[in-house]
mmCIF file of C-alpha atoms in Angstrom:
data_model
loop_
_atom_site.group_PDB
_atom_site.id
_atom_site.type_symbol
_atom_site.label_atom_id
_atom_site.label_comp_id
_atom_site.label_asym_id
_atom_site.label_seq_id
_atom_site.Cartn_x
_atom_site.Cartn_y
_atom_site.Cartn_z
ATOM 1 C CA MET X 1 30.811 60.371 -18.382
ATOM 2 C CA SER X 2 28.282 58.032 -19.977
ATOM 3 C CA ASP X 3 27.849 56.179 -16.702
ATOM 4 C CA GLU X 4 26.688 59.347 -14.948
ATOM 5 C CA SER X 5 24.186 60.276 -17.623
ATOM 6 C CA ALA X 6 22.584 56.808 -17.764
ATOM 7 C CA PRO X 7 19.513 56.283 -15.574
ATOM 8 C CA LYS X 8 20.275 54.417 -12.406
ATOM 9 C CA ARG X 9 19.037 50.885 -12.218
ATOM 10 C CA PRO X 10 18.396 48.937 -9.054
ATOM 11 C CA MET X 11 21.334 46.952 -7.844
ATOM 12 C CA ASN X 12 20.056 43.552 -8.788
ATOM 13 C CA MET X 13 19.380 44.676 -12.393
ATOM 14 C CA ARG X 14 22.725 46.371 -12.757
ATOM 15 C CA LYS X 15 24.458 43.238 -11.681
ATOM 16 C CA HIS X 16 22.794 40.957 -14.203
ATOM 17 C CA VAL X 17 22.309 43.342 -17.111
ATOM 18 C CA LYS X 18 24.685 41.286 -19.277
ATOM 19 C CA ALA X 19 24.813 37.503 -19.415
ATOM 20 C CA PRO X 20 28.168 36.282 -18.375
ATOM 21 C CA VAL X 21 30.091 35.059 -21.413
ATOM 22 C CA GLY X 22 31.742 31.692 -21.276
ATOM 23 C CA LEU X 23 30.610 30.887 -17.765
ATOM 24 C CA GLY X 24 27.076 29.673 -18.445
ATOM 25 C CA ASN X 25 26.148 25.967 -18.523
ATOM 26 C CA LEU X 26 23.255 25.060 -20.776
ATOM 27 C CA LYS X 27 23.135 21.470 -19.482
ATOM 28 C CA GLN X 28 20.412 21.282 -16.940
ATOM 29 C CA LYS X 29 21.086 19.008 -13.972
ATOM 30 C CA ARG X 30 18.279 16.458 -13.420
ATOM 31 C CA PRO X 31 17.200 16.723 -9.852
ATOM 32 C CA ILE X 32 17.649 13.587 -7.788
ATOM 33 C CA ARG X 33 14.257 12.137 -6.971
ATOM 34 C CA PRO X 34 13.788 10.446 -3.621
ATOM 35 C CA TYR X 35 12.313 7.365 -5.303
ATOM 36 C CA TRP X 36 15.512 6.896 -7.290
ATOM 37 C CA VAL X 37 17.582 6.825 -4.128
ATOM 38 C CA ILE X 38 15.157 4.460 -2.375
ATOM 39 C CA LEU X 39 14.987 2.228 -5.463
ATOM 40 C CA ALA X 40 18.764 2.040 -5.670
ATOM 41 C CA LEU X 41 19.050 1.402 -1.919
ATOM 42 C CA GLY X 42 16.371 -1.275 -2.158
ATOM 43 C CA ILE X 43 18.094 -3.052 -5.035
ATOM 44 C CA GLY X 44 21.366 -2.846 -3.066
ATOM 45 C CA LEU X 45 19.747 -4.420 -0.052
ATOM 46 C CA ILE X 46 18.223 -7.202 -2.187
ATOM 47 C CA VAL X 47 21.665 -8.019 -3.586
ATOM 48 C CA ILE X 48 23.169 -8.044 -0.070
ATOM 49 C CA GLY X 49 20.304 -10.285 1.078
ATOM 50 C CA ALA X 50 20.851 -12.620 -1.868
ATOM 51 C CA PHE X 51 24.552 -12.915 -0.884
ATOM 52 C CA ARG X 52 23.466 -13.751 2.663
ATOM 53 C CA HIS X 53 21.225 -16.545 1.377
ATOM 54 C CA GLU X 54 18.142 -14.808 2.722
ATOM 55 C CA PHE X 55 15.969 -16.080 -0.115
ATOM 56 C CA GLY X 56 16.845 -19.594 1.003
ATOM 57 C CA THR X 57 15.696 -18.751 4.540
ATOM 58 C CA ILE X 58 12.454 -17.280 3.201
ATOM 59 C CA LEU X 59 11.893 -20.439 1.081
ATOM 60 C CA LEU X 60 12.543 -22.812 4.049
ATOM 61 C CA ASN X 61 10.205 -20.796 6.267
ATOM 62 C CA ALA X 62 7.510 -20.758 3.594
ATOM 63 C CA LEU X 63 7.740 -24.509 2.911
ATOM 64 C CA ILE X 64 7.364 -25.602 6.552
ATOM 65 C CA LEU X 65 3.708 -25.901 7.465
ATOM 66 C CA CYS X 66 3.188 -22.880 9.699
ATOM 67 C CA THR X 67 1.179 -24.023 12.727
ATOM 68 C CA SER X 68 0.750 -20.411 13.868
ATOM 69 C CA CYS X 69 -0.787 -19.324 10.514
ATOM 70 C CA ILE X 70 -3.249 -22.216 10.670
ATOM 71 C CA GLY X 71 -4.048 -21.472 14.285
ATOM 72 C CA LEU X 72 -2.882 -24.716 15.851
ATOM 73 C CA ARG X 73 -0.189 -23.517 18.239
ATOM 74 C CA MET A 1 -19.602 33.185 -7.898
ATOM 75 C CA LYS A 2 -22.442 30.744 -7.716
ATOM 76 C CA HIS A 3 -22.706 30.735 -11.537
ATOM 77 C CA LYS A 4 -19.041 30.069 -11.835
ATOM 78 C CA ARG A 5 -19.298 27.112 -9.427
ATOM 79 C CA THR A 6 -22.264 25.692 -11.420
ATOM 80 C CA ALA A 7 -20.285 26.068 -14.621
ATOM 81 C CA ASP A 8 -17.254 24.420 -13.109
ATOM 82 C CA LYS A 9 -19.447 21.566 -11.890
ATOM 83 C CA ARG A 10 -20.941 21.147 -15.387
ATOM 84 C CA LYS A 11 -17.465 21.103 -16.858
ATOM 85 C CA LEU A 12 -16.433 18.486 -14.313
ATOM 86 C CA THR A 13 -19.464 16.279 -15.094
ATOM 87 C CA ALA A 14 -18.784 16.540 -18.793
ATOM 88 C CA ASN A 15 -15.139 15.571 -18.420
ATOM 89 C CA LYS A 16 -15.788 12.716 -16.008
ATOM 90 C CA ARG A 17 -13.634 9.701 -16.735
ATOM 91 C CA LYS A 18 -14.571 6.057 -16.322
ATOM 92 C CA PRO A 19 -13.850 4.752 -12.851
ATOM 93 C CA ALA A 20 -11.069 2.186 -12.468
ATOM 94 C CA THR A 21 -13.412 -0.313 -10.818
ATOM 95 C CA ASN A 22 -13.726 -2.824 -13.654
ATOM 96 C CA LYS A 23 -10.054 -2.806 -14.518
ATOM 97 C CA ARG A 24 -9.170 -3.106 -10.925
ATOM 98 C CA THR A 25 -11.503 -6.015 -10.327
ATOM 99 C CA LEU A 26 -9.927 -7.848 -13.327
ATOM 100 C CA VAL A 27 -6.438 -7.252 -11.941
ATOM 101 C CA GLN A 28 -7.582 -8.378 -8.441
ATOM 102 C CA ILE A 29 -9.008 -11.594 -9.891
ATOM 103 C CA ALA A 30 -5.810 -12.204 -11.875
ATOM 104 C CA SER A 31 -3.754 -11.571 -8.780
ATOM 105 C CA LEU A 32 -5.910 -13.971 -6.743
ATOM 106 C CA VAL A 33 -5.542 -16.677 -9.351
ATOM 107 C CA PHE A 34 -1.766 -16.125 -9.623
ATOM 108 C CA ALA A 35 -1.294 -16.082 -5.843
ATOM 109 C CA ASN A 36 -3.060 -19.379 -5.587
ATOM 110 C CA SER A 37 -1.723 -21.131 -8.680
ATOM 111 C CA TYR A 38 -0.116 -24.113 -6.929
ATOM 112 C CA VAL A 39 1.927 -25.197 -9.971
ATOM 113 C CA LEU A 40 4.125 -22.093 -9.659
ATOM 114 C CA SER A 41 5.106 -22.907 -6.116
ATOM 115 C CA PHE A 42 8.843 -22.732 -7.038
ATOM 116 C CA LEU A 43 8.365 -19.003 -6.480
ATOM 117 C CA LYS A 44 8.108 -19.477 -2.761
ATOM 118 C CA PHE A 45 11.613 -18.130 -2.190
ATOM 119 C CA CYS A 46 10.237 -14.715 -3.147
ATOM 120 C CA PRO A 47 7.951 -12.701 -0.782
ATOM 121 C CA ALA A 48 4.631 -11.647 -2.238
ATOM 122 C CA PRO A 49 4.026 -7.912 -2.469
ATOM 123 C CA VAL A 50 0.679 -8.526 -0.810
ATOM 124 C CA LEU A 51 -0.561 -10.147 2.473
ATOM 125 C CA HIS A 52 -1.073 -13.713 1.357
ATOM 126 C CA CYS A 53 -0.438 -16.518 3.775
ATOM 127 C CA HIS A 54 2.262 -19.009 2.657
ATOM 128 C CA ALA A 55 0.608 -21.766 4.674
ATOM 129 C CA CYS A 56 -2.283 -21.682 2.209
ATOM 130 C CA PRO A 57 -2.121 -24.983 0.385
ATOM 131 C CA LEU A 58 -2.245 -23.212 -3.016
ATOM 132 C CA ALA A 59 0.060 -20.273 -2.233
ATOM 133 C CA VAL A 60 2.934 -19.716 -4.686
ATOM 134 C CA MET A 61 4.876 -17.012 -2.849
ATOM 135 C CA ALA A 62 6.006 -16.345 0.716
ATOM 136 C CA CYS A 63 4.093 -14.078 3.057
ATOM 137 C CA PRO A 64 6.154 -10.930 3.588
ATOM 138 C CA ILE A 65 4.996 -10.448 7.134
ATOM 139 C CA GLY A 66 5.488 -14.113 8.045
ATOM 140 C CA SER A 67 8.971 -13.941 6.584
ATOM 141 C CA LEU A 68 9.730 -10.718 8.383
ATOM 142 C CA GLN A 69 8.724 -12.202 11.715
ATOM 143 C CA HIS A 70 10.895 -15.205 10.991
ATOM 144 C CA PHE A 71 13.947 -12.940 10.615
ATOM 145 C CA VAL A 72 12.991 -10.947 13.721
ATOM 146 C CA ARG A 73 12.730 -14.208 15.687
ATOM 147 C CA GLN A 74 16.143 -15.216 14.470
ATOM 148 C CA ARG A 75 17.485 -11.772 15.470
ATOM 149 C CA ARG A 76 18.686 -11.141 11.937
ATOM 150 C CA PHE A 77 18.222 -7.993 9.879
ATOM 151 C CA PRO A 78 16.121 -8.901 6.784
ATOM 152 C CA PHE A 79 18.185 -7.189 4.106
ATOM 153 C CA ALA A 80 16.394 -8.794 1.175
ATOM 154 C CA LEU A 81 12.904 -8.122 2.624
ATOM 155 C CA ALA A 82 13.782 -4.519 3.459
ATOM 156 C CA GLY A 83 15.057 -4.071 -0.077
ATOM 157 C CA PHE A 84 11.913 -5.715 -1.480
ATOM 158 C CA PHE A 85 9.696 -3.324 0.548
ATOM 159 C CA MET A 86 11.736 -0.306 -0.569
ATOM 160 C CA VAL A 87 11.671 -1.251 -4.255
ATOM 161 C CA THR A 88 7.902 -1.879 -4.186
ATOM 162 C CA GLY A 89 7.234 1.224 -2.115
ATOM 163 C CA ALA A 90 9.453 3.514 -4.231
ATOM 164 C CA LEU A 91 7.763 2.451 -7.425
ATOM 165 C CA ILE A 92 4.073 2.208 -6.567
ATOM 166 C CA GLY A 93 3.579 2.961 -2.836
ATOM 167 C CA ARG A 94 0.543 1.138 -1.523
ATOM 168 C CA MET A 95 -0.757 0.327 -5.001
ATOM 169 C CA THR A 96 -0.490 -3.404 -4.371
ATOM 170 C CA CYS A 97 -3.055 -3.092 -1.550
ATOM 171 C CA GLY A 98 -5.601 -1.657 -3.932
ATOM 172 C CA TRP A 99 -4.873 -3.758 -6.981
ATOM 173 C CA ALA A 100 -3.402 -7.052 -6.001
ATOM 174 C CA CYS A 101 -4.099 -7.997 -2.339
ATOM 175 C CA PRO A 102 -6.499 -10.969 -2.170
ATOM 176 C CA PHE A 103 -7.632 -10.064 1.343
ATOM 177 C CA GLY A 104 -8.336 -6.469 0.220
ATOM 178 C CA PHE A 105 -10.275 -7.898 -2.736
ATOM 179 C CA LEU A 106 -12.405 -9.908 -0.339
ATOM 180 C CA GLN A 107 -13.117 -6.807 1.713
ATOM 181 C CA ASP A 108 -14.085 -4.892 -1.457
ATOM 182 C CA ILE A 109 -16.542 -7.663 -2.292
ATOM 183 C CA LEU A 110 -17.906 -7.750 1.255
ATOM 184 C CA TYR A 111 -18.611 -4.018 1.247
ATOM 185 C CA LYS A 112 -20.743 -4.490 -1.856
ATOM 186 C CA ILE A 113 -23.169 -6.688 0.151
ATOM 187 C CA LYS A 114 -26.218 -4.626 1.022
ATOM 188 C CA LEU A 115 -27.638 -4.886 4.443
ATOM 189 C CA GLY A 116 -30.954 -2.965 4.651
ATOM 190 C CA PRO A 117 -31.750 0.097 2.603
ATOM 191 C CA ARG A 118 -28.777 2.145 3.710
ATOM 192 C CA LYS A 119 -25.156 1.161 4.254
ATOM 193 C CA MET A 120 -23.928 1.865 7.768
ATOM 194 C CA LYS A 121 -21.057 4.254 7.606
ATOM 195 C CA ALA A 122 -18.406 3.974 10.215
ATOM 196 C CA ARG A 123 -16.441 7.144 10.221
ATOM 197 C CA ILE A 124 -13.502 6.706 12.528
ATOM 198 C CA GLY A 125 -10.711 9.308 12.462
ATOM 199 C CA HIS A 126 -7.677 8.426 10.351
ATOM 200 C CA ASN A 127 -5.451 9.202 13.312
ATOM 201 C CA VAL A 128 -7.078 6.313 15.208
ATOM 202 C CA SER A 129 -6.456 3.913 12.280
ATOM 203 C CA LYS A 130 -2.856 5.072 12.094
ATOM 204 C CA VAL A 131 -2.291 4.459 15.761
ATOM 205 C CA THR A 132 -3.855 0.968 15.652
ATOM 206 C CA ARG A 133 -1.882 0.023 12.562
ATOM 207 C CA TYR A 134 1.463 1.114 14.047
ATOM 208 C CA LEU A 135 0.583 -0.554 17.389
ATOM 209 C CA VAL A 136 -0.108 -3.841 15.609
ATOM 210 C CA PHE A 137 3.046 -3.581 13.506
ATOM 211 C CA MET A 138 5.402 -2.636 16.313
ATOM 212 C CA GLY A 139 3.656 -4.614 19.077
ATOM 213 C CA LEU A 140 3.068 -7.943 17.307
ATOM 214 C CA VAL A 141 5.302 -8.041 14.263
ATOM 215 C CA VAL A 142 8.499 -6.467 15.622
ATOM 216 C CA ILE A 143 8.671 -6.275 19.396
ATOM 217 C CA GLY A 144 6.344 -9.232 20.085
ATOM 218 C CA ALA A 145 8.090 -11.587 17.707
ATOM 219 C CA PHE A 146 11.524 -10.421 18.995
ATOM 220 C CA ALA A 147 10.625 -10.861 22.691
ATOM 221 C CA VAL A 148 8.568 -13.992 22.572
ATOM 222 C CA GLY A 149 10.340 -15.674 19.654
ATOM 223 C CA GLU A 150 7.046 -16.600 18.024
ATOM 224 C CA PRO A 151 5.245 -15.093 15.015
ATOM 225 C CA LEU A 152 2.617 -13.375 17.148
ATOM 226 C CA PHE A 153 0.845 -11.644 14.314
ATOM 227 C CA CYS A 154 0.493 -14.948 12.341
ATOM 228 C CA LYS A 155 -1.287 -16.447 15.378
ATOM 229 C CA LEU A 156 -4.018 -13.825 15.048
ATOM 230 C CA CYS A 157 -3.935 -12.968 11.373
ATOM 231 C CA PRO A 158 -7.365 -13.281 9.782
ATOM 232 C CA ALA A 159 -5.876 -13.608 6.265
ATOM 233 C CA GLY A 160 -3.949 -16.691 7.451
ATOM 234 C CA GLY A 161 -7.101 -18.024 9.158
ATOM 235 C CA LEU A 162 -9.088 -17.671 5.970
ATOM 236 C CA GLU A 163 -6.490 -18.763 3.464
ATOM 237 C CA ALA A 164 -4.715 -21.505 5.444
ATOM 238 C CA GLY A 165 -6.716 -22.368 8.572
ATOM 239 C CA LEU A 166 -10.131 -22.937 6.973
ATOM 240 C CA PRO A 167 -9.043 -24.958 3.884
ATOM 241 C CA LEU A 168 -6.708 -27.189 5.906
ATOM 242 C CA PHE A 169 -9.350 -27.638 8.602
ATOM 243 C CA ALA A 170 -11.845 -28.640 5.971
ATOM 244 C CA PHE A 171 -9.730 -31.027 3.921
ATOM 245 C CA ASP A 172 -7.147 -32.440 6.437
ATOM 246 C CA ALA A 173 -8.440 -34.731 9.147
ATOM 247 C CA SER A 174 -5.109 -34.713 11.027
ATOM 248 C CA ILE A 175 -5.162 -30.933 11.206
ATOM 249 C CA ARG A 176 -8.767 -30.985 12.335
ATOM 250 C CA ALA A 177 -7.802 -33.244 15.201
ATOM 251 C CA MET A 178 -5.111 -30.821 16.313
ATOM 252 C CA THR A 179 -7.241 -27.680 16.470
ATOM 253 C CA GLY A 180 -7.831 -25.991 19.820
ATOM 254 C CA ALA A 181 -8.569 -22.705 21.484
ATOM 255 C CA LEU A 182 -6.291 -20.645 19.251
ATOM 256 C CA PHE A 183 -8.062 -21.914 16.148
ATOM 257 C CA ILE A 184 -11.422 -20.836 17.649
ATOM 258 C CA VAL A 185 -9.954 -17.399 18.501
ATOM 259 C CA LYS A 186 -8.604 -17.079 14.975
ATOM 260 C CA MET A 187 -11.954 -18.021 13.390
ATOM 261 C CA ALA A 188 -13.650 -15.475 15.666
ATOM 262 C CA ILE A 189 -11.250 -12.814 14.357
ATOM 263 C CA VAL A 190 -12.027 -13.860 10.755
ATOM 264 C CA LEU A 191 -15.699 -13.559 11.538
ATOM 265 C CA VAL A 192 -15.284 -10.130 13.106
ATOM 266 C CA PHE A 193 -13.500 -8.847 10.026
ATOM 267 C CA ILE A 194 -16.123 -10.373 7.657
ATOM 268 C CA VAL A 195 -18.922 -8.670 9.556
ATOM 269 C CA THR A 196 -17.140 -5.341 9.825
ATOM 270 C CA GLY A 197 -16.115 -5.667 6.170
ATOM 271 C CA ILE A 198 -19.766 -5.688 5.263
ATOM 272 C CA LEU A 199 -20.469 -2.634 7.415
ATOM 273 C CA MET A 200 -17.472 -0.469 6.601
ATOM 274 C CA LYS A 201 -14.825 -0.110 3.882
ATOM 275 C CA ARG A 202 -11.695 -2.271 4.253
ATOM 276 C CA PRO A 203 -11.500 -2.466 8.083
ATOM 277 C CA PHE A 204 -8.449 -4.738 8.123
ATOM 278 C CA CYS A 205 -6.455 -2.466 5.739
ATOM 279 C CA ARG A 206 -7.396 0.604 7.700
ATOM 280 C CA PHE A 207 -6.807 -0.569 11.263
ATOM 281 C CA VAL A 208 -4.574 -3.598 11.304
ATOM 282 C CA CYS A 209 -2.594 -4.425 8.162
ATOM 283 C CA PRO A 210 1.158 -4.403 8.999
ATOM 284 C CA LEU A 211 2.111 -4.594 5.339
ATOM 285 C CA GLY A 212 0.106 -1.477 4.585
ATOM 286 C CA THR A 213 1.905 0.176 7.540
ATOM 287 C CA ILE A 214 5.270 -0.682 5.946
ATOM 288 C CA TYR A 215 4.217 0.649 2.529
ATOM 289 C CA SER A 216 2.328 3.722 3.707
ATOM 290 C CA PRO A 217 5.260 6.171 4.219
ATOM 291 C CA PHE A 218 6.338 5.475 0.581
ATOM 292 C CA ASN A 219 3.105 7.012 -0.730
ATOM 293 C CA LYS A 220 4.589 10.498 -0.328
ATOM 294 C CA ILE A 221 7.643 9.813 -2.491
ATOM 295 C CA SER A 222 6.676 6.981 -4.819
ATOM 296 C CA TYR A 223 6.969 7.103 -8.597
ATOM 297 C CA VAL A 224 3.185 6.747 -8.968
ATOM 298 C CA LYS A 225 1.357 9.652 -7.289
ATOM 299 C CA LEU A 226 -1.930 11.396 -7.443
ATOM 300 C CA LYS A 227 -2.325 15.063 -8.277
ATOM 301 C CA VAL A 228 -5.317 17.256 -7.510
ATOM 302 C CA ASP A 229 -6.086 20.226 -9.703
ATOM 303 C CA LYS A 230 -7.239 22.717 -7.101
ATOM 304 C CA GLU A 231 -8.738 24.941 -9.777
ATOM 305 C CA LEU A 232 -11.010 22.202 -11.125
ATOM 306 C CA CYS A 233 -11.916 20.719 -7.716
ATOM 307 C CA ASN A 234 -15.212 22.027 -6.375
ATOM 308 C CA GLU A 235 -14.996 19.889 -3.215
ATOM 309 C CA CYS A 236 -18.125 17.938 -4.080
ATOM 310 C CA GLY A 237 -16.947 14.942 -2.034
ATOM 311 C CA ALA A 238 -17.398 12.391 -4.868
ATOM 312 C CA CYS A 239 -13.791 11.288 -4.487
ATOM 313 C CA ARG A 240 -14.380 10.478 -0.864
ATOM 314 C CA ALA A 241 -17.567 8.530 -1.701
ATOM 315 C CA ALA A 242 -15.610 6.466 -4.247
ATOM 316 C CA CYS A 243 -12.580 5.898 -2.019
ATOM 317 C CA PRO A 244 -12.437 2.343 -0.572
ATOM 318 C CA MET A 245 -10.364 3.706 2.317
ATOM 319 C CA ASP A 246 -12.769 6.491 3.140
ATOM 320 C CA ILE A 247 -10.157 9.224 2.802
ATOM 321 C CA ASP A 248 -10.436 12.641 1.185
ATOM 322 C CA PRO A 249 -8.161 12.478 -1.846
ATOM 323 C CA HIS A 250 -8.770 16.141 -2.728
ATOM 324 C CA LEU A 251 -7.354 17.204 0.662
ATOM 325 C CA ASP A 252 -4.310 14.953 0.702
ATOM 326 C CA ALA A 253 -3.798 13.001 -2.462
ATOM 327 C CA ASP A 254 -0.679 11.255 -1.228
ATOM 328 C CA SER A 255 -2.144 10.262 2.140
ATOM 329 C CA ARG A 256 -0.560 7.329 3.923
ATOM 330 C CA ASP A 257 -3.903 5.595 3.859
ATOM 331 C CA CYS A 258 -4.299 5.855 0.133
ATOM 332 C CA ILE A 259 -4.116 2.467 -1.589
ATOM 333 C CA ARG A 260 -3.768 3.917 -5.093
ATOM 334 C CA CYS A 261 -6.869 2.176 -6.352
ATOM 335 C CA LEU A 262 -7.404 5.163 -8.659
ATOM 336 C CA GLU A 263 -11.171 5.129 -8.144
ATOM 337 C CA CYS A 264 -11.039 8.857 -7.393
ATOM 338 C CA THR A 265 -9.453 9.520 -10.773
ATOM 339 C CA SER A 266 -12.853 9.266 -12.392
ATOM 340 C CA CYS A 267 -13.046 12.905 -11.326
ATOM 341 C CA PRO A 268 -11.146 15.094 -13.815
ATOM 342 C CA ALA A 269 -9.734 17.134 -10.943
ATOM 343 C CA ILE A 270 -7.628 14.214 -9.823
ATOM 344 C CA ARG A 271 -5.093 12.477 -12.031
ATOM 345 C CA VAL A 272 -2.216 10.068 -11.799
ATOM 346 C CA LYS A 273 1.215 11.660 -11.916
ATOM 347 C CA TYR A 274 4.331 9.674 -12.728
ATOM 348 C CA GLY A 275 7.705 10.755 -11.504
ATOM 349 C CA ALA A 276 8.428 14.191 -10.039
#
């Protein structure tokens, strides 16, 4: 009876007229930023590189007098 | 409409912030001193975040591009270097180019030299600079080094010529005796970049630098970004005039060419944005 007398609302308003009880989640999810992902990936790659002794390779290459850099050969 | 624009302009002038030039110059000097502080040479295992030749007698860190070519020549994937580029890029994008690179600093100084009453402005499309940069990176650093097994970019690098070639040539007689055609070519390239550096803003960074090419895609997603307030911006072009890369920060604040020097932030319409 009361439903018929009440003014009709558009569908979307009728659907959300009452907040769902007990289903809401007040905790907002923090969006994943691309720089977090890249930062994590980068740190991961550095760790992998360290295990593969890549810093030793970089050091050896940097310590040798680079004839190409000087312009000799 | 015209009155509103004038009022906006007045508001902008009143709110104008100090340019980052002085602070940046100090950081650039500090970086130059640090990069060439010979006593700290135990740091050579770590690649520098800037283009600084490790053959320089005073260099304390490894050249990232020289190291990258070494791995390419060995046909090994450079995990640590890739991670290093990703960490630097994700945090600050190309900021190291604007604030720490010694070769960039030299070009900033060169552009301050006045030749005649008016500075010659070389306006070359940014698409051209992108193409040349990627060509140099792919052609010399990656494909060239892989195919030939030699660090091709190092052979032509003007930063190496200036930081390693010239000092060793001047102070080491045995090196002087070994110099040949390649050294002359290298010095000619150094000279070309010195002359063009006087005529236009940062030619090496814009058209050649492979390290800038690696960092440039990170500008769009890095933690440090620039934001333009479109309501405040009246497109006066002051940001372009202040920009050492000759880009339009108000059109694309996170351009791949932006070196995050923050010179444009003296305009209140542009500000630094951290995160999101």
